[in-house]
Amino acid sequence: MAVPLTVVDDSKISRKMVIRALPPGWDVEITQAENGEEALAAYRAGKADVMFLDLTMPVMDGYEVLEQLQKESLNTFVVVISADIQPEAQERVKKLGAMAFIKKPVKTENIVAVLEEYGLL
Amino acid sequence: MSIQPYSEDQTDALQEVANIAMGQAGDSLARILDNFVTLSVPRIRQIVVRELADTVTAMVGEDEVSAVRQAFYNSLRGEAIVIFTQSGADELASLLGYDCELDAAIEQELLLEVGNLLIGAILNGISETLGAELGFSAPSLMAEHTPLREVLTPDQLSWEQALLVEVNFSVEKHRFKSHLLMFMTEETIDTLRDILDKFMDDL
């Protein structure tokens, strides 16, 4: 069955870059969200078993999404996708419950590595 | 001459490219300063060079600055300028591990080194992401502890309109802040439009 995946980024181009980099064999049903609020709404509608999450966004940013998920003990597999590649940025999001961090521009091989590591592919 | 503004998609694409390039520059800066660097959201404007000082003052919101510039050329042409706020320039030495009184020569060297690092990383990031070849000149010091309006006089750029991409880097614990401004020539505005369209078509 297709995995419900939500791609969260305020940039349409960036969402497109992520979606294009998805591994061809991965059966997903994609939902797009432009900010954190839309991402949480998608989660509540059952559309985000996996969430690819950008950090810098208006309305509600990626850090706030992670905090909210943690606060409500919500269970989704979050991969942060960010241009901010500083080790400290990666540590911060992992502390907030993100499972993995992928740098922009996203490459298929990086997504495959994460999915394989957690047996999702 | 009026230049057609970028579409929403073109601006979005350029902002994303700037964001990726900035991430790489921020990481390089974080490594040499050994501190977490807070990155801004890139700002993109088409500006009239005559109003250069007003536009940049509104963005930087500072009076006295130090500044380093580097020209870039090949596929895209323009000037990249790194502006260090007064406190930013003052904090640089201590962040880089100098604890003694600095002589002017060392301070200039540090500004040039960090300016060059940021500009080089941003230009490389843009060039890689867009597949556009870029070369750049050696960095030069434009000003030290000088009012912004005296630094950014319109004759600094030899064309009438420009595309401005602004990003800034700060280290909150140390009151360090620097702005990187990329001014692209009128001709480059059109060249870059085509490059961005192709970039989006390829997605």
mmCIF file of C-alpha atoms in Angstrom:
data_model
loop_
_atom_site.group_PDB
_atom_site.id
_atom_site.type_symbol
_atom_site.label_atom_id
_atom_site.label_comp_id
_atom_site.label_asym_id
_atom_site.label_seq_id
_atom_site.Cartn_x
_atom_site.Cartn_y
_atom_site.Cartn_z
ATOM 1 C CA MET A 1 0.000 0.000 0.000
ATOM 2 C CA ALA A 2 1.214 3.502 -0.766
ATOM 3 C CA VAL A 3 2.899 5.311 2.118
ATOM 4 C CA PRO A 4 1.274 8.684 2.935
ATOM 5 C CA LEU A 5 4.097 11.234 2.535
ATOM 6 C CA THR A 6 3.808 14.971 3.177
ATOM 7 C CA VAL A 7 6.444 17.295 1.719
ATOM 8 C CA VAL A 8 6.609 20.552 3.681
ATOM 9 C CA ASP A 9 8.357 23.617 2.251
ATOM 10 C CA ASP A 10 7.236 27.183 1.591
ATOM 11 C CA SER A 11 9.054 27.143 -1.739
ATOM 12 C CA LYS A 12 7.178 25.463 -4.570
ATOM 13 C CA ILE A 13 10.458 24.920 -6.432
ATOM 14 C CA SER A 14 11.979 23.306 -3.388
ATOM 15 C CA ARG A 15 9.019 20.913 -3.005
ATOM 16 C CA LYS A 16 9.389 20.067 -6.670
ATOM 17 C CA MET A 17 13.114 19.370 -6.187
ATOM 18 C CA VAL A 18 12.341 17.030 -3.278
ATOM 19 C CA ILE A 19 9.546 15.202 -5.104
ATOM 20 C CA ARG A 20 11.722 14.755 -8.174
ATOM 21 C CA ALA A 21 14.456 13.211 -6.007
ATOM 22 C CA LEU A 22 12.155 10.541 -4.493
ATOM 23 C CA PRO A 23 13.372 6.997 -5.254
ATOM 24 C CA PRO A 24 11.445 5.667 -8.285
ATOM 25 C CA GLY A 25 10.496 2.379 -6.592
ATOM 26 C CA TRP A 26 9.058 3.973 -3.445
ATOM 27 C CA ASP A 27 5.251 3.691 -3.439
ATOM 28 C CA VAL A 28 4.006 6.951 -1.902
ATOM 29 C CA GLU A 29 0.934 9.114 -1.915
ATOM 30 C CA ILE A 30 2.222 12.683 -1.862
ATOM 31 C CA THR A 31 0.652 15.656 -0.099
ATOM 32 C CA GLN A 32 2.273 19.096 -0.252
ATOM 33 C CA ALA A 33 2.235 21.633 2.578
ATOM 34 C CA GLU A 34 3.478 25.228 2.503
ATOM 35 C CA ASN A 35 4.009 25.728 6.226
ATOM 36 C CA GLY A 36 3.916 23.996 9.575
ATOM 37 C CA GLU A 37 0.198 24.454 10.141
ATOM 38 C CA GLU A 38 -0.623 22.809 6.843
ATOM 39 C CA ALA A 39 1.810 20.029 7.712
ATOM 40 C CA LEU A 40 0.086 19.296 11.030
ATOM 41 C CA ALA A 41 -3.303 19.405 9.301
ATOM 42 C CA ALA A 42 -2.018 16.877 6.758
ATOM 43 C CA TYR A 43 -0.767 14.690 9.611
ATOM 44 C CA ARG A 44 -4.149 14.809 11.342
ATOM 45 C CA ALA A 45 -5.836 13.858 8.091
ATOM 46 C CA GLY A 46 -3.686 10.724 7.981
ATOM 47 C CA LYS A 47 -1.533 11.961 5.127
ATOM 48 C CA ALA A 48 1.846 12.018 6.815
ATOM 49 C CA ASP A 49 3.193 8.662 7.962
ATOM 50 C CA VAL A 50 6.409 10.155 6.633
ATOM 51 C CA MET A 51 7.094 13.894 6.615
ATOM 52 C CA PHE A 52 9.881 15.657 4.683
ATOM 53 C CA LEU A 53 10.212 18.921 6.570
ATOM 54 C CA ASP A 54 11.936 22.211 5.728
ATOM 55 C CA LEU A 55 12.992 24.403 8.666
ATOM 56 C CA THR A 56 12.619 28.034 7.617
ATOM 57 C CA MET A 57 8.986 28.779 6.780
ATOM 58 C CA PRO A 58 6.446 31.509 7.498
ATOM 59 C CA VAL A 59 3.374 30.978 9.725
ATOM 60 C CA MET A 60 4.886 27.970 11.528
ATOM 61 C CA ASP A 61 8.447 26.826 10.957
ATOM 62 C CA GLY A 62 9.965 23.356 11.018
ATOM 63 C CA TYR A 63 11.264 23.612 14.596
ATOM 64 C CA GLU A 64 7.749 24.446 15.806
ATOM 65 C CA VAL A 65 6.317 21.483 13.899
ATOM 66 C CA LEU A 66 8.805 19.171 15.627
ATOM 67 C CA GLU A 67 7.966 20.657 19.028
ATOM 68 C CA GLN A 68 4.250 20.287 18.422
ATOM 69 C CA LEU A 69 4.624 16.660 17.294
ATOM 70 C CA GLN A 70 6.652 15.928 20.416
ATOM 71 C CA LYS A 71 4.225 17.711 22.724
ATOM 72 C CA GLU A 72 1.255 15.761 21.412
ATOM 73 C CA SER A 73 3.252 12.509 21.147
ATOM 74 C CA LEU A 74 2.357 12.306 17.480
ATOM 75 C CA ASN A 75 3.881 9.452 15.599
ATOM 76 C CA THR A 76 5.319 10.309 12.217
ATOM 77 C CA PHE A 77 8.712 9.656 10.654
ATOM 78 C CA VAL A 78 10.211 13.106 10.128
ATOM 79 C CA VAL A 79 13.149 13.756 7.822
ATOM 80 C CA VAL A 80 14.378 17.332 7.971
ATOM 81 C CA ILE A 81 15.493 18.724 4.626
ATOM 82 C CA SER A 82 17.463 21.910 4.991
ATOM 83 C CA ALA A 83 20.103 24.105 3.391
ATOM 84 C CA ASP A 84 21.465 24.884 6.849
ATOM 85 C CA ILE A 85 24.018 22.085 7.060
ATOM 86 C CA GLN A 86 25.804 23.108 10.267
ATOM 87 C CA PRO A 87 26.331 20.124 12.588
ATOM 88 C CA GLU A 88 24.601 22.054 15.375
ATOM 89 C CA ALA A 89 21.460 22.530 13.250
ATOM 90 C CA GLN A 90 21.370 18.758 12.655
ATOM 91 C CA GLU A 91 21.776 18.022 16.357
ATOM 92 C CA ARG A 92 18.998 20.446 17.276
ATOM 93 C CA VAL A 93 16.418 18.818 15.022
ATOM 94 C CA LYS A 94 17.386 15.310 16.092
ATOM 95 C CA LYS A 95 16.918 16.324 19.716
ATOM 96 C CA LEU A 96 13.458 17.513 18.732
ATOM 97 C CA GLY A 97 12.617 14.092 17.370
ATOM 98 C CA ALA A 98 13.584 14.222 13.693
ATOM 99 C CA MET A 99 14.822 10.814 12.545
ATOM 100 C CA ALA A 100 17.190 12.064 9.890
ATOM 101 C CA PHE A 101 18.625 15.123 8.209
ATOM 102 C CA ILE A 102 19.165 15.550 4.475
ATOM 103 C CA LYS A 103 20.908 18.562 3.003
ATOM 104 C CA LYS A 104 19.637 20.646 0.116
ATOM 105 C CA PRO A 105 19.864 20.224 -2.833
ATOM 106 C CA VAL A 106 18.314 16.818 -2.171
ATOM 107 C CA LYS A 107 19.805 13.830 -3.937
ATOM 108 C CA THR A 108 17.966 10.546 -4.475
ATOM 109 C CA GLU A 109 20.873 8.581 -2.994
ATOM 110 C CA ASN A 110 20.564 10.506 0.289
ATOM 111 C CA ILE A 111 16.849 9.724 0.543
ATOM 112 C CA VAL A 112 17.490 6.056 -0.301
ATOM 113 C CA ALA A 113 20.160 5.828 2.410
ATOM 114 C CA VAL A 114 17.770 7.128 5.081
ATOM 115 C CA LEU A 115 14.851 4.944 3.980
ATOM 116 C CA GLU A 116 17.030 1.849 3.835
ATOM 117 C CA GLU A 117 18.556 2.557 7.227
ATOM 118 C CA TYR A 118 15.093 2.475 8.782
ATOM 119 C CA GLY A 119 13.725 -0.352 6.648
ATOM 120 C CA LEU A 120 11.246 1.877 4.836
ATOM 121 C CA LEU A 121 12.405 0.833 1.413
ATOM 122 C CA MET B 1 15.156 51.381 -19.754
ATOM 123 C CA SER B 2 12.751 49.317 -17.748
ATOM 124 C CA ILE B 3 13.464 45.711 -17.013
ATOM 125 C CA GLN B 4 10.696 43.176 -16.717
ATOM 126 C CA PRO B 5 10.429 41.995 -13.107
ATOM 127 C CA TYR B 6 10.820 38.319 -12.319
ATOM 128 C CA SER B 7 7.723 36.151 -12.083
ATOM 129 C CA GLU B 8 6.757 34.625 -8.757
ATOM 130 C CA ASP B 9 8.232 31.277 -9.836
ATOM 131 C CA GLN B 10 11.501 32.848 -11.003
ATOM 132 C CA THR B 11 11.855 34.700 -7.706
ATOM 133 C CA ASP B 12 11.016 31.520 -5.785
ATOM 134 C CA ALA B 13 13.657 29.585 -7.722
ATOM 135 C CA LEU B 14 16.308 32.268 -7.177
ATOM 136 C CA GLN B 15 15.475 32.435 -3.499
ATOM 137 C CA GLU B 16 15.862 28.665 -3.205
ATOM 138 C CA VAL B 17 19.182 28.735 -5.046
ATOM 139 C CA ALA B 18 20.375 31.559 -2.772
ATOM 140 C CA ASN B 19 19.178 29.592 0.242
ATOM 141 C CA ILE B 20 21.182 26.512 -0.760
ATOM 142 C CA ALA B 21 24.306 28.581 -1.485
ATOM 143 C CA MET B 22 23.897 30.452 1.774
ATOM 144 C CA GLY B 23 23.730 27.199 3.721
ATOM 145 C CA GLN B 24 27.152 26.270 2.391
ATOM 146 C CA ALA B 25 28.579 29.716 3.144
ATOM 147 C CA GLY B 26 27.085 29.630 6.644
ATOM 148 C CA ASP B 27 28.639 26.241 7.310
ATOM 149 C CA SER B 28 32.087 27.508 6.247
ATOM 150 C CA LEU B 29 31.680 30.554 8.469
ATOM 151 C CA ALA B 30 30.520 28.439 11.423
ATOM 152 C CA ARG B 31 33.640 26.299 11.081
ATOM 153 C CA ILE B 32 36.136 29.162 11.151
ATOM 154 C CA LEU B 33 34.286 31.070 13.868
ATOM 155 C CA ASP B 34 33.619 27.868 15.811
ATOM 156 C CA ASN B 35 30.102 29.074 16.576
ATOM 157 C CA PHE B 36 26.565 28.427 15.401
ATOM 158 C CA VAL B 37 25.636 30.892 12.669
ATOM 159 C CA THR B 38 22.045 32.023 12.254
ATOM 160 C CA LEU B 39 21.032 32.301 8.603
ATOM 161 C CA SER B 40 18.466 34.736 7.210
ATOM 162 C CA VAL B 41 15.828 34.213 4.553
ATOM 163 C CA PRO B 42 17.333 35.521 1.291
ATOM 164 C CA ARG B 43 15.845 38.812 0.075
ATOM 165 C CA ILE B 44 15.590 39.586 -3.617
ATOM 166 C CA ARG B 45 14.917 43.039 -5.079
ATOM 167 C CA GLN B 46 15.249 44.785 -8.384
ATOM 168 C CA ILE B 47 16.752 48.120 -7.470
ATOM 169 C CA VAL B 48 17.601 51.454 -9.012
ATOM 170 C CA VAL B 49 21.311 52.069 -8.486
ATOM 171 C CA ARG B 50 20.691 55.771 -7.785
ATOM 172 C CA GLU B 51 18.788 54.669 -4.648
ATOM 173 C CA LEU B 52 21.459 52.179 -3.629
ATOM 174 C CA ALA B 53 22.254 53.716 -0.243
ATOM 175 C CA ASP B 54 18.575 54.036 0.772
ATOM 176 C CA THR B 55 17.768 50.473 -0.239
ATOM 177 C CA VAL B 56 20.716 48.949 1.575
ATOM 178 C CA THR B 57 20.360 51.154 4.663
ATOM 179 C CA ALA B 58 16.762 49.947 4.995
ATOM 180 C CA MET B 59 17.992 46.339 4.852
ATOM 181 C CA VAL B 60 21.079 46.651 7.028
ATOM 182 C CA GLY B 61 19.724 49.224 9.459
ATOM 183 C CA GLU B 62 23.207 50.255 10.519
ATOM 184 C CA ASP B 63 25.315 53.310 10.264
ATOM 185 C CA GLU B 64 29.028 52.583 10.403
ATOM 186 C CA VAL B 65 30.233 49.550 8.515
ATOM 187 C CA SER B 66 33.299 47.874 7.098
ATOM 188 C CA ALA B 67 33.004 46.367 3.632
ATOM 189 C CA VAL B 68 34.769 44.003 1.258
ATOM 190 C CA ARG B 69 33.937 43.598 -2.424
ATOM 191 C CA GLN B 70 34.623 41.122 -5.185
ATOM 192 C CA ALA B 71 33.503 41.268 -8.799
ATOM 193 C CA PHE B 72 32.131 38.161 -10.484
ATOM 194 C CA TYR B 73 31.916 37.418 -14.188
ATOM 195 C CA ASN B 74 31.345 34.820 -16.927
ATOM 196 C CA SER B 75 27.708 33.581 -17.081
ATOM 197 C CA LEU B 76 26.560 36.123 -14.503
ATOM 198 C CA ARG B 77 28.189 39.504 -13.957
ATOM 199 C CA GLY B 78 28.101 41.795 -11.012
ATOM 200 C CA GLU B 79 29.573 42.812 -7.696
ATOM 201 C CA ALA B 80 29.405 40.949 -4.412
ATOM 202 C CA ILE B 81 29.820 43.058 -1.284
ATOM 203 C CA VAL B 82 30.102 41.841 2.293
ATOM 204 C CA ILE B 83 29.135 44.435 4.871
ATOM 205 C CA PHE B 84 30.249 43.956 8.449
ATOM 206 C CA THR B 85 28.317 45.943 11.008
ATOM 207 C CA GLN B 86 30.511 47.874 13.427
ATOM 208 C CA SER B 87 30.050 45.313 16.180
ATOM 209 C CA GLY B 88 30.464 42.540 13.617
ATOM 210 C CA ALA B 89 33.874 43.807 12.554
ATOM 211 C CA ASP B 90 34.902 44.313 16.189
ATOM 212 C CA GLU B 91 33.813 40.820 17.204
ATOM 213 C CA LEU B 92 35.537 39.139 14.295
ATOM 214 C CA ALA B 93 38.987 39.217 15.828
ATOM 215 C CA SER B 94 37.929 37.714 19.135
ATOM 216 C CA LEU B 95 35.847 35.053 17.380
ATOM 217 C CA LEU B 96 38.912 34.123 15.367
ATOM 218 C CA GLY B 97 40.929 33.765 18.544
ATOM 219 C CA TYR B 98 42.877 37.019 18.651
ATOM 220 C CA ASP B 99 42.831 38.361 22.155
ATOM 221 C CA CYS B 100 45.388 41.155 21.854
ATOM 222 C CA GLU B 101 44.992 44.654 20.474
ATOM 223 C CA LEU B 102 44.969 44.381 16.710
ATOM 224 C CA ASP B 103 46.964 46.529 14.402
ATOM 225 C CA ALA B 104 45.135 47.871 11.374
ATOM 226 C CA ALA B 105 46.857 45.517 8.960
ATOM 227 C CA ILE B 106 45.695 42.391 10.781
ATOM 228 C CA GLU B 107 42.152 43.683 11.088
ATOM 229 C CA GLN B 108 42.046 44.367 7.358
ATOM 230 C CA GLU B 109 43.379 40.925 6.643
ATOM 231 C CA LEU B 110 40.632 39.311 8.735
ATOM 232 C CA LEU B 111 37.899 41.297 6.987
ATOM 233 C CA LEU B 112 39.295 40.309 3.598
ATOM 234 C CA GLU B 113 39.630 36.675 4.605
ATOM 235 C CA VAL B 114 36.088 36.319 5.921
ATOM 236 C CA GLY B 115 34.595 38.415 3.107
ATOM 237 C CA ASN B 116 36.367 36.229 0.572
ATOM 238 C CA LEU B 117 35.209 33.047 2.308
ATOM 239 C CA LEU B 118 31.544 34.107 2.260
ATOM 240 C CA ILE B 119 31.556 35.433 -1.286
ATOM 241 C CA GLY B 120 33.461 32.416 -2.604
ATOM 242 C CA ALA B 121 31.086 29.957 -0.922
ATOM 243 C CA ILE B 122 27.942 31.741 -2.130
ATOM 244 C CA LEU B 123 29.172 32.099 -5.693
ATOM 245 C CA ASN B 124 30.296 28.467 -5.811
ATOM 246 C CA GLY B 125 26.938 27.349 -4.428
ATOM 247 C CA ILE B 126 25.012 29.343 -7.038
ATOM 248 C CA SER B 127 27.303 28.206 -9.803
ATOM 249 C CA GLU B 128 26.947 24.522 -8.850
ATOM 250 C CA THR B 129 23.188 24.611 -8.333
ATOM 251 C CA LEU B 130 22.469 26.432 -11.591
ATOM 252 C CA GLY B 131 25.299 24.930 -13.608
ATOM 253 C CA ALA B 132 26.471 28.456 -14.479
ATOM 254 C CA GLU B 133 30.184 29.174 -14.729
ATOM 255 C CA LEU B 134 31.441 31.966 -12.546
ATOM 256 C CA GLY B 135 34.820 33.529 -12.063
ATOM 257 C CA PHE B 136 35.675 36.116 -9.497
ATOM 258 C CA SER B 137 38.260 38.775 -8.827
ATOM 259 C CA ALA B 138 40.441 39.064 -5.730
ATOM 260 C CA PRO B 139 38.693 40.704 -2.767
ATOM 261 C CA SER B 140 39.363 44.322 -1.974
ATOM 262 C CA LEU B 141 38.598 46.408 1.071
ATOM 263 C CA MET B 142 36.007 49.103 0.293
ATOM 264 C CA ALA B 143 35.781 50.779 3.674
ATOM 265 C CA GLU B 144 36.415 50.444 7.367
ATOM 266 C CA HIS B 145 34.239 51.987 10.080
ATOM 267 C CA THR B 146 32.608 54.282 7.558
ATOM 268 C CA PRO B 147 29.000 55.509 7.362
ATOM 269 C CA LEU B 148 27.086 53.235 4.983
ATOM 270 C CA ARG B 149 25.998 56.180 2.823
ATOM 271 C CA GLU B 150 29.604 57.059 2.098
ATOM 272 C CA VAL B 151 30.418 53.464 1.187
ATOM 273 C CA LEU B 152 27.500 52.752 -1.118
ATOM 274 C CA THR B 153 27.528 55.752 -3.379
ATOM 275 C CA PRO B 154 25.782 55.108 -6.716
ATOM 276 C CA ASP B 155 29.093 55.405 -8.605
ATOM 277 C CA GLN B 156 30.169 52.134 -6.983
ATOM 278 C CA LEU B 157 28.089 50.368 -9.618
ATOM 279 C CA SER B 158 28.421 51.391 -13.217
ATOM 280 C CA TRP B 159 24.882 50.567 -14.344
ATOM 281 C CA GLU B 160 21.408 51.969 -13.663
ATOM 282 C CA GLN B 161 19.373 49.052 -12.383
ATOM 283 C CA ALA B 162 20.472 45.967 -10.602
ATOM 284 C CA LEU B 163 19.157 42.750 -9.171
ATOM 285 C CA LEU B 164 20.028 42.546 -5.490
ATOM 286 C CA VAL B 165 20.218 39.300 -3.540
ATOM 287 C CA GLU B 166 20.793 39.849 0.181
ATOM 288 C CA VAL B 167 21.532 37.252 2.837
ATOM 289 C CA ASN B 168 22.854 37.787 6.332
ATOM 290 C CA PHE B 169 24.769 35.783 8.885
ATOM 291 C CA SER B 170 24.809 36.391 12.603
ATOM 292 C CA VAL B 171 26.354 34.866 15.693
ATOM 293 C CA GLU B 172 23.918 35.889 18.377
ATOM 294 C CA LYS B 173 26.151 35.193 21.361
ATOM 295 C CA HIS B 174 28.774 37.564 19.987
ATOM 296 C CA ARG B 175 26.881 40.413 18.340
ATOM 297 C CA PHE B 176 28.503 39.393 15.074
ATOM 298 C CA LYS B 177 26.543 40.279 11.954
ATOM 299 C CA SER B 178 27.421 40.520 8.301
ATOM 300 C CA HIS B 179 25.332 41.028 5.183
ATOM 301 C CA LEU B 180 26.246 39.637 1.816
ATOM 302 C CA LEU B 181 24.885 41.649 -1.098
ATOM 303 C CA MET B 182 25.063 40.441 -4.667
ATOM 304 C CA PHE B 183 24.370 43.078 -7.300
ATOM 305 C CA MET B 184 23.824 41.716 -10.790
ATOM 306 C CA THR B 185 24.047 43.860 -13.906
ATOM 307 C CA GLU B 186 21.049 44.748 -16.094
ATOM 308 C CA GLU B 187 22.193 42.302 -18.729
ATOM 309 C CA THR B 188 22.554 39.577 -16.120
ATOM 310 C CA ILE B 189 18.959 40.088 -14.963
ATOM 311 C CA ASP B 190 17.830 38.747 -18.357
ATOM 312 C CA THR B 191 20.502 36.055 -18.561
ATOM 313 C CA LEU B 192 19.616 34.816 -15.103
ATOM 314 C CA ARG B 193 15.907 34.816 -16.002
ATOM 315 C CA ASP B 194 16.658 32.340 -18.787
ATOM 316 C CA ILE B 195 18.904 30.249 -16.544
ATOM 317 C CA LEU B 196 16.173 30.086 -13.875
ATOM 318 C CA ASP B 197 13.543 29.096 -16.451
ATOM 319 C CA LYS B 198 15.760 26.301 -17.682
ATOM 320 C CA PHE B 199 16.493 25.230 -14.112
ATOM 321 C CA MET B 200 12.734 24.964 -13.436
ATOM 322 C CA ASP B 201 12.030 23.182 -16.745
ATOM 323 C CA ASP B 202 14.598 20.559 -15.813
ATOM 324 C CA LEU B 203 12.790 19.770 -12.549
#
